[in-house]
Amino acid sequence: APVRLVSTSTLAMATANGRVNALAYAGGVVYAGGTFSRLTFGRTRYFRPHLGAVSSATGAPTSFRPGINGVVRSLALSRDNAVLYVGGTFTKAGQAYRSNVAAFSTSAGALLSFAPKVAGIVVAIAVTSSGIYLGGTIAKVNGRRRTDAAEVTHGGALLPWAPRLDGYVRALLVSPDRTRIFLGGGFHHVNRAAREALGSVNLTSGASERFTRRLIPTYRRRGRVSEVTSLTSDGHLIFAGAEGTGKGVFDGTLAFRP
C-alpha cells in the first residue's frame, strides 16, 4: 500500500462529558455516540444527550440534536452516506419511540421512519444495499426470536437471516467481496460449530462459511476469555481487535485474509 503522510497538527475539537462509544464520518461531519449528555467547545456547552455531531474542519458541534434517551453503542452509515444508523439502549429519539435502533438523514438531521422493535442492546451495525445487520444481546426483533444477530430491511421489516450464536455480538463487518459477514464478540459457537469470538456466515442465508477456527484461543479456566470487539478491512485483509480478561489471555489485534 502507498505510504500516506498524516498531519500531527493540533486542531480544536469539542469535548464530551462522558464516554464516546462510537464514531462515524460523512461529508465533513463527525458523529459521536456514547454515555455523554453534552459537548463543550471553547466556553460554550451544547446539550447533546448520547448523540451529537461536530464539524471536522472546525471541531465545533453542529446543529444536529436528535435527543436519544439512552446510551448509544454503535453507529453506521449507508453506503451513500445519506443515512446514519444508531444502535444502543434507548426507547426514544426526540419525541418518537424507538426500540434500541434508529436512523437519521445526514443531510437534514431528521429522524427517519426506520423503526424495527429490537428486544436487546444493539452493539454493532453493518449496512448493505439490501439490508441492515444488527448484533448485540438481541433476543427478539419485531416479536420474532433471534440469537444475538438479525437482519432487517431498510424499512425495518425482519428478514430470514438468523445465524445461531451462543453469546453476544460486539462487531460486524461485511466481507470485501460482499458475500459474507464476519461476526466478533463473546460467543463460542456459530451455527453449533466451534468458533471462539470470531466467525463468518453467508450474507444471505446465515449459514457458516469457511473460516480458520482457532484465531482466538479457547481458555478452559473460568474467568479467562478473549472477545473480539472491533472489525475493519483495507479491502484485502480483515483486522480484528480483541479484549482479554485474565492472566495470559490474548488482548490485542490480529489480521487475516478473508
mmCIF file of C-alpha atoms in Angstrom:
data_model
loop_
_atom_site.group_PDB
_atom_site.id
_atom_site.type_symbol
_atom_site.label_atom_id
_atom_site.label_comp_id
_atom_site.label_asym_id
_atom_site.label_seq_id
_atom_site.Cartn_x
_atom_site.Cartn_y
_atom_site.Cartn_z
ATOM 1 C CA ALA A 1 0.000 0.000 0.000
ATOM 2 C CA PRO A 2 1.276 3.519 -0.694
ATOM 3 C CA VAL A 3 2.714 5.488 2.197
ATOM 4 C CA ARG A 4 0.498 8.330 3.361
ATOM 5 C CA LEU A 5 1.573 11.251 5.496
ATOM 6 C CA VAL A 6 -0.591 12.009 8.499
ATOM 7 C CA SER A 7 -0.785 15.529 9.903
ATOM 8 C CA THR A 8 0.170 15.822 13.573
ATOM 9 C CA SER A 9 -1.029 19.395 13.936
ATOM 10 C CA THR A 10 -3.216 20.117 16.942
ATOM 11 C CA LEU A 11 -6.765 21.070 15.954
ATOM 12 C CA ALA A 12 -9.604 22.395 18.079
ATOM 13 C CA MET A 13 -12.246 19.787 18.898
ATOM 14 C CA ALA A 14 -15.321 19.651 21.083
ATOM 15 C CA THR A 15 -15.084 17.503 24.196
ATOM 16 C CA ALA A 16 -17.717 15.238 25.757
ATOM 17 C CA ASN A 17 -18.604 14.910 29.441
ATOM 18 C CA GLY A 18 -18.854 11.129 29.186
ATOM 19 C CA ARG A 19 -17.585 8.124 27.262
ATOM 20 C CA VAL A 20 -17.701 8.066 23.457
ATOM 21 C CA ASN A 21 -18.565 4.541 22.311
ATOM 22 C CA ALA A 22 -18.838 5.013 18.555
ATOM 23 C CA LEU A 23 -17.808 7.388 15.761
ATOM 24 C CA ALA A 24 -18.859 7.796 12.136
ATOM 25 C CA TYR A 25 -17.794 10.273 9.454
ATOM 26 C CA ALA A 26 -19.676 11.643 6.446
ATOM 27 C CA GLY A 27 -19.428 14.840 4.430
ATOM 28 C CA GLY A 28 -17.151 16.774 6.748
ATOM 29 C CA VAL A 29 -19.127 15.815 9.865
ATOM 30 C CA VAL A 30 -18.011 13.506 12.678
ATOM 31 C CA TYR A 31 -20.883 11.788 14.521
ATOM 32 C CA ALA A 32 -20.285 10.606 18.086
ATOM 33 C CA GLY A 33 -22.411 8.416 20.308
ATOM 34 C CA GLY A 34 -21.945 7.311 23.903
ATOM 35 C CA THR A 35 -22.851 7.994 27.513
ATOM 36 C CA PHE A 36 -22.367 11.774 27.434
ATOM 37 C CA SER A 37 -25.068 14.411 27.866
ATOM 38 C CA ARG A 38 -23.272 17.437 26.438
ATOM 39 C CA LEU A 39 -20.455 18.614 24.198
ATOM 40 C CA THR A 40 -18.234 21.579 25.075
ATOM 41 C CA PHE A 41 -16.416 23.781 22.593
ATOM 42 C CA GLY A 42 -14.454 26.699 23.952
ATOM 43 C CA ARG A 43 -16.624 28.128 26.723
ATOM 44 C CA THR A 44 -19.910 27.033 25.197
ATOM 45 C CA ARG A 45 -21.807 23.914 26.256
ATOM 46 C CA TYR A 46 -24.167 22.130 23.891
ATOM 47 C CA PHE A 47 -26.867 19.784 25.173
ATOM 48 C CA ARG A 48 -26.430 16.609 23.110
ATOM 49 C CA PRO A 49 -27.701 13.602 25.081
ATOM 50 C CA HIS A 50 -25.891 10.462 23.921
ATOM 51 C CA LEU A 51 -25.528 11.535 20.266
ATOM 52 C CA GLY A 52 -24.054 14.601 18.612
ATOM 53 C CA ALA A 53 -22.006 15.780 15.653
ATOM 54 C CA VAL A 54 -19.063 18.122 15.116
ATOM 55 C CA SER A 55 -17.534 19.755 12.069
ATOM 56 C CA SER A 56 -14.304 18.034 11.073
ATOM 57 C CA ALA A 57 -12.973 21.396 9.855
ATOM 58 C CA THR A 58 -13.628 23.491 12.967
ATOM 59 C CA GLY A 59 -14.273 20.937 15.720
ATOM 60 C CA ALA A 60 -17.418 22.813 16.727
ATOM 61 C CA PRO A 61 -20.737 20.995 17.330
ATOM 62 C CA THR A 62 -23.265 21.183 14.511
ATOM 63 C CA SER A 63 -26.982 21.796 14.948
ATOM 64 C CA PHE A 64 -27.655 18.022 14.890
ATOM 65 C CA ARG A 65 -29.507 17.364 18.150
ATOM 66 C CA PRO A 66 -31.508 14.118 17.992
ATOM 67 C CA GLY A 67 -32.107 13.690 21.724
ATOM 68 C CA ILE A 68 -31.532 9.977 22.361
ATOM 69 C CA ASN A 69 -32.754 8.966 25.838
ATOM 70 C CA GLY A 70 -30.268 6.142 26.436
ATOM 71 C CA VAL A 71 -26.706 5.035 25.789
ATOM 72 C CA VAL A 72 -25.556 4.882 22.151
ATOM 73 C CA ARG A 73 -23.217 1.957 21.453
ATOM 74 C CA SER A 74 -22.984 1.751 17.665
ATOM 75 C CA LEU A 75 -23.089 3.966 14.585
ATOM 76 C CA ALA A 76 -23.063 3.027 10.912
ATOM 77 C CA LEU A 77 -23.632 4.840 7.642
ATOM 78 C CA SER A 78 -25.442 3.757 4.496
ATOM 79 C CA ARG A 79 -23.175 3.146 1.511
ATOM 80 C CA ASP A 80 -24.065 6.572 0.071
ATOM 81 C CA ASN A 81 -23.592 8.258 3.482
ATOM 82 C CA ALA A 82 -27.168 9.557 3.302
ATOM 83 C CA VAL A 83 -28.405 7.707 6.403
ATOM 84 C CA LEU A 84 -26.885 7.389 9.876
ATOM 85 C CA TYR A 85 -27.956 4.258 11.772
ATOM 86 C CA VAL A 86 -27.777 4.390 15.562
ATOM 87 C CA GLY A 87 -27.871 1.462 17.976
ATOM 88 C CA GLY A 88 -27.725 1.100 21.728
ATOM 89 C CA THR A 89 -30.027 1.028 24.741
ATOM 90 C CA PHE A 90 -32.825 3.567 24.293
ATOM 91 C CA THR A 91 -36.558 3.896 23.867
ATOM 92 C CA LYS A 92 -36.929 7.357 22.322
ATOM 93 C CA ALA A 93 -35.272 9.569 19.715
ATOM 94 C CA GLY A 94 -36.571 13.041 20.268
ATOM 95 C CA GLN A 95 -40.308 12.600 20.906
ATOM 96 C CA ALA A 96 -40.609 9.413 18.831
ATOM 97 C CA TYR A 97 -40.442 5.889 20.227
ATOM 98 C CA ARG A 98 -37.596 3.702 19.011
ATOM 99 C CA SER A 99 -36.556 0.271 20.334
ATOM 100 C CA ASN A 100 -32.746 0.419 20.617
ATOM 101 C CA VAL A 101 -32.155 1.363 16.976
ATOM 102 C CA ALA A 102 -32.947 4.431 14.871
ATOM 103 C CA ALA A 103 -31.963 6.145 11.633
ATOM 104 C CA PHE A 104 -31.377 9.779 10.702
ATOM 105 C CA SER A 105 -30.900 11.703 7.478
ATOM 106 C CA THR A 106 -27.348 13.077 7.346
ATOM 107 C CA SER A 107 -28.395 15.980 5.119
ATOM 108 C CA ALA A 108 -31.252 17.302 7.255
ATOM 109 C CA GLY A 109 -30.635 15.524 10.582
ATOM 110 C CA ALA A 110 -34.252 14.368 10.611
ATOM 111 C CA LEU A 111 -35.370 11.138 12.249
ATOM 112 C CA LEU A 112 -36.441 8.590 9.626
ATOM 113 C CA SER A 113 -39.323 6.116 9.790
ATOM 114 C CA PHE A 114 -36.975 3.106 10.211
ATOM 115 C CA ALA A 115 -38.195 1.574 13.481
ATOM 116 C CA PRO A 116 -37.762 -2.184 13.990
ATOM 117 C CA LYS A 117 -38.638 -3.339 17.503
ATOM 118 C CA VAL A 118 -35.444 -4.821 18.928
ATOM 119 C CA ALA A 119 -35.504 -6.601 22.286
ATOM 120 C CA GLY A 120 -31.899 -6.302 23.402
ATOM 121 C CA ILE A 121 -28.904 -3.986 23.192
ATOM 122 C CA VAL A 122 -27.690 -3.130 19.679
ATOM 123 C CA VAL A 123 -23.895 -3.122 19.934
ATOM 124 C CA ALA A 124 -22.970 -3.445 16.245
ATOM 125 C CA ILE A 125 -24.493 -2.438 12.901
ATOM 126 C CA ALA A 126 -23.465 -3.257 9.325
ATOM 127 C CA VAL A 127 -25.232 -1.831 6.282
ATOM 128 C CA THR A 128 -25.593 -3.203 2.744
ATOM 129 C CA SER A 129 -27.749 -2.173 -0.195
ATOM 130 C CA SER A 130 -30.236 -4.929 0.680
ATOM 131 C CA GLY A 131 -30.419 -4.862 4.473
ATOM 132 C CA ILE A 132 -29.291 -3.683 7.886
ATOM 133 C CA TYR A 133 -27.451 -6.227 10.059
ATOM 134 C CA LEU A 134 -27.722 -5.855 13.835
ATOM 135 C CA GLY A 135 -25.618 -7.505 16.517
ATOM 136 C CA GLY A 136 -25.643 -7.373 20.305
ATOM 137 C CA THR A 137 -27.650 -9.051 23.035
ATOM 138 C CA ILE A 138 -30.668 -9.458 20.787
ATOM 139 C CA ALA A 139 -33.437 -11.837 21.861
ATOM 140 C CA LYS A 140 -36.235 -10.754 19.508
ATOM 141 C CA VAL A 141 -36.835 -8.446 16.547
ATOM 142 C CA ASN A 142 -40.398 -7.454 15.670
ATOM 143 C CA GLY A 143 -41.583 -10.192 18.009
ATOM 144 C CA ARG A 144 -39.583 -12.994 16.338
ATOM 145 C CA ARG A 145 -36.811 -14.827 18.172
ATOM 146 C CA ARG A 146 -33.174 -14.251 17.233
ATOM 147 C CA THR A 147 -29.888 -15.256 18.893
ATOM 148 C CA ASP A 148 -27.870 -12.027 19.153
ATOM 149 C CA ALA A 149 -27.834 -11.211 15.419
ATOM 150 C CA ALA A 150 -30.537 -10.226 12.934
ATOM 151 C CA GLU A 151 -31.136 -8.556 9.588
ATOM 152 C CA VAL A 152 -33.896 -6.099 8.730
ATOM 153 C CA THR A 153 -34.845 -4.286 5.543
ATOM 154 C CA HIS A 154 -34.270 -0.571 5.075
ATOM 155 C CA GLY A 155 -37.913 -0.221 6.029
ATOM 156 C CA GLY A 156 -37.397 -2.114 9.297
ATOM 157 C CA ALA A 157 -39.044 -5.453 8.388
ATOM 158 C CA LEU A 158 -37.361 -8.578 9.740
ATOM 159 C CA LEU A 159 -35.571 -10.813 7.208
ATOM 160 C CA PRO A 160 -34.962 -14.603 7.489
ATOM 161 C CA TRP A 161 -31.182 -14.246 8.091
ATOM 162 C CA ALA A 162 -30.638 -15.797 11.517
ATOM 163 C CA PRO A 163 -27.274 -17.375 12.397
ATOM 164 C CA ARG A 164 -27.305 -19.201 15.742
ATOM 165 C CA LEU A 165 -24.844 -17.939 18.342
ATOM 166 C CA ASP A 166 -24.309 -18.799 21.996
ATOM 167 C CA GLY A 167 -23.030 -15.379 23.058
ATOM 168 C CA TYR A 168 -23.434 -11.733 22.261
ATOM 169 C CA VAL A 169 -22.082 -9.889 19.204
ATOM 170 C CA ARG A 170 -19.786 -6.896 19.587
ATOM 171 C CA ALA A 171 -18.657 -6.310 15.984
ATOM 172 C CA LEU A 172 -19.921 -6.871 12.430
ATOM 173 C CA LEU A 173 -18.115 -6.470 9.103
ATOM 174 C CA VAL A 174 -19.267 -7.222 5.563
ATOM 175 C CA SER A 175 -16.518 -9.002 3.594
ATOM 176 C CA PRO A 176 -14.747 -7.044 0.808
ATOM 177 C CA ASP A 177 -16.453 -9.227 -1.849
ATOM 178 C CA ARG A 178 -19.832 -8.629 -0.124
ATOM 179 C CA THR A 179 -20.739 -12.339 0.034
ATOM 180 C CA ARG A 180 -20.433 -12.940 3.788
ATOM 181 C CA ILE A 181 -20.327 -11.156 7.086
ATOM 182 C CA PHE A 182 -17.799 -11.504 9.899
ATOM 183 C CA LEU A 183 -19.017 -11.514 13.491
ATOM 184 C CA GLY A 184 -16.966 -10.808 16.588
ATOM 185 C CA GLY A 185 -17.985 -10.977 20.222
ATOM 186 C CA GLY A 186 -18.303 -13.135 23.301
ATOM 187 C CA PHE A 187 -19.617 -16.337 21.706
ATOM 188 C CA HIS A 188 -18.047 -19.815 21.458
ATOM 189 C CA HIS A 189 -20.134 -21.333 18.657
ATOM 190 C CA VAL A 190 -21.678 -20.159 15.383
ATOM 191 C CA ASN A 191 -24.391 -22.388 13.960
ATOM 192 C CA ARG A 192 -23.294 -25.022 16.521
ATOM 193 C CA ALA A 193 -19.710 -25.149 15.177
ATOM 194 C CA ALA A 194 -16.842 -24.098 17.451
ATOM 195 C CA ARG A 195 -15.914 -20.518 16.585
ATOM 196 C CA GLU A 196 -14.277 -18.723 19.500
ATOM 197 C CA ALA A 197 -15.175 -14.990 19.458
ATOM 198 C CA LEU A 198 -14.865 -14.757 15.666
ATOM 199 C CA GLY A 199 -16.937 -16.284 12.865
ATOM 200 C CA SER A 200 -18.105 -15.869 9.292
ATOM 201 C CA VAL A 201 -21.554 -16.557 7.800
ATOM 202 C CA ASN A 202 -23.200 -16.163 4.427
ATOM 203 C CA LEU A 203 -24.635 -12.698 3.862
ATOM 204 C CA THR A 204 -27.942 -14.064 2.569
ATOM 205 C CA SER A 205 -28.576 -17.415 4.252
ATOM 206 C CA GLY A 206 -26.705 -17.008 7.550
ATOM 207 C CA ALA A 207 -25.048 -20.403 7.008
ATOM 208 C CA SER A 208 -21.459 -20.769 8.234
ATOM 209 C CA GLU A 209 -18.723 -20.015 5.707
ATOM 210 C CA ARG A 210 -15.146 -21.253 5.514
ATOM 211 C CA PHE A 211 -13.083 -19.904 8.356
ATOM 212 C CA THR A 212 -9.916 -20.539 10.348
ATOM 213 C CA ARG A 213 -11.439 -21.529 13.655
ATOM 214 C CA ARG A 214 -8.547 -21.040 16.088
ATOM 215 C CA LEU A 215 -7.515 -17.429 15.531
ATOM 216 C CA ILE A 216 -8.795 -16.604 19.024
ATOM 217 C CA PRO A 217 -7.752 -19.175 21.667
ATOM 218 C CA THR A 218 -10.288 -21.004 23.817
ATOM 219 C CA TYR A 219 -9.420 -20.794 27.525
ATOM 220 C CA ARG A 220 -10.664 -23.576 29.740
ATOM 221 C CA ARG A 221 -10.128 -21.888 33.075
ATOM 222 C CA ARG A 222 -13.053 -19.866 34.383
ATOM 223 C CA GLY A 223 -12.584 -16.089 34.209
ATOM 224 C CA ARG A 224 -10.168 -16.216 31.269
ATOM 225 C CA VAL A 225 -11.699 -15.091 27.994
ATOM 226 C CA SER A 226 -10.866 -13.082 24.885
ATOM 227 C CA GLU A 227 -13.646 -11.294 22.981
ATOM 228 C CA VAL A 228 -13.452 -9.609 19.585
ATOM 229 C CA THR A 229 -14.645 -6.025 19.981
ATOM 230 C CA SER A 230 -13.911 -4.470 16.578
ATOM 231 C CA LEU A 231 -13.533 -5.451 12.917
ATOM 232 C CA THR A 232 -12.356 -3.475 9.903
ATOM 233 C CA SER A 233 -10.811 -4.077 6.489
ATOM 234 C CA ASP A 234 -8.500 -2.379 3.997
ATOM 235 C CA GLY A 235 -10.165 -4.256 1.148
ATOM 236 C CA HIS A 236 -7.629 -7.079 1.269
ATOM 237 C CA LEU A 237 -7.121 -8.072 4.907
ATOM 238 C CA ILE A 238 -9.524 -8.253 7.852
ATOM 239 C CA PHE A 239 -8.295 -6.652 11.089
ATOM 240 C CA ALA A 240 -9.739 -7.649 14.454
ATOM 241 C CA GLY A 241 -9.307 -6.058 17.865
ATOM 242 C CA ALA A 242 -9.736 -8.256 20.935
ATOM 243 C CA GLU A 243 -10.218 -7.567 24.623
ATOM 244 C CA GLY A 244 -8.801 -10.149 27.006
ATOM 245 C CA THR A 245 -9.770 -10.819 30.606
ATOM 246 C CA GLY A 246 -7.500 -12.863 32.861
ATOM 247 C CA LYS A 247 -3.793 -13.664 33.055
ATOM 248 C CA GLY A 248 -2.084 -14.642 29.811
ATOM 249 C CA VAL A 249 -5.186 -14.039 27.680
ATOM 250 C CA PHE A 250 -4.940 -12.643 24.156
ATOM 251 C CA ASP A 251 -5.558 -8.911 24.262
ATOM 252 C CA GLY A 252 -4.630 -7.039 21.087
ATOM 253 C CA THR A 253 -5.055 -7.034 17.320
ATOM 254 C CA LEU A 254 -4.674 -9.566 14.531
ATOM 255 C CA ALA A 255 -5.035 -9.628 10.757
ATOM 256 C CA PHE A 256 -6.136 -12.412 8.435
ATOM 257 C CA ARG A 257 -7.095 -12.953 4.813
ATOM 258 C CA PRO A 258 -10.820 -13.333 4.196
#
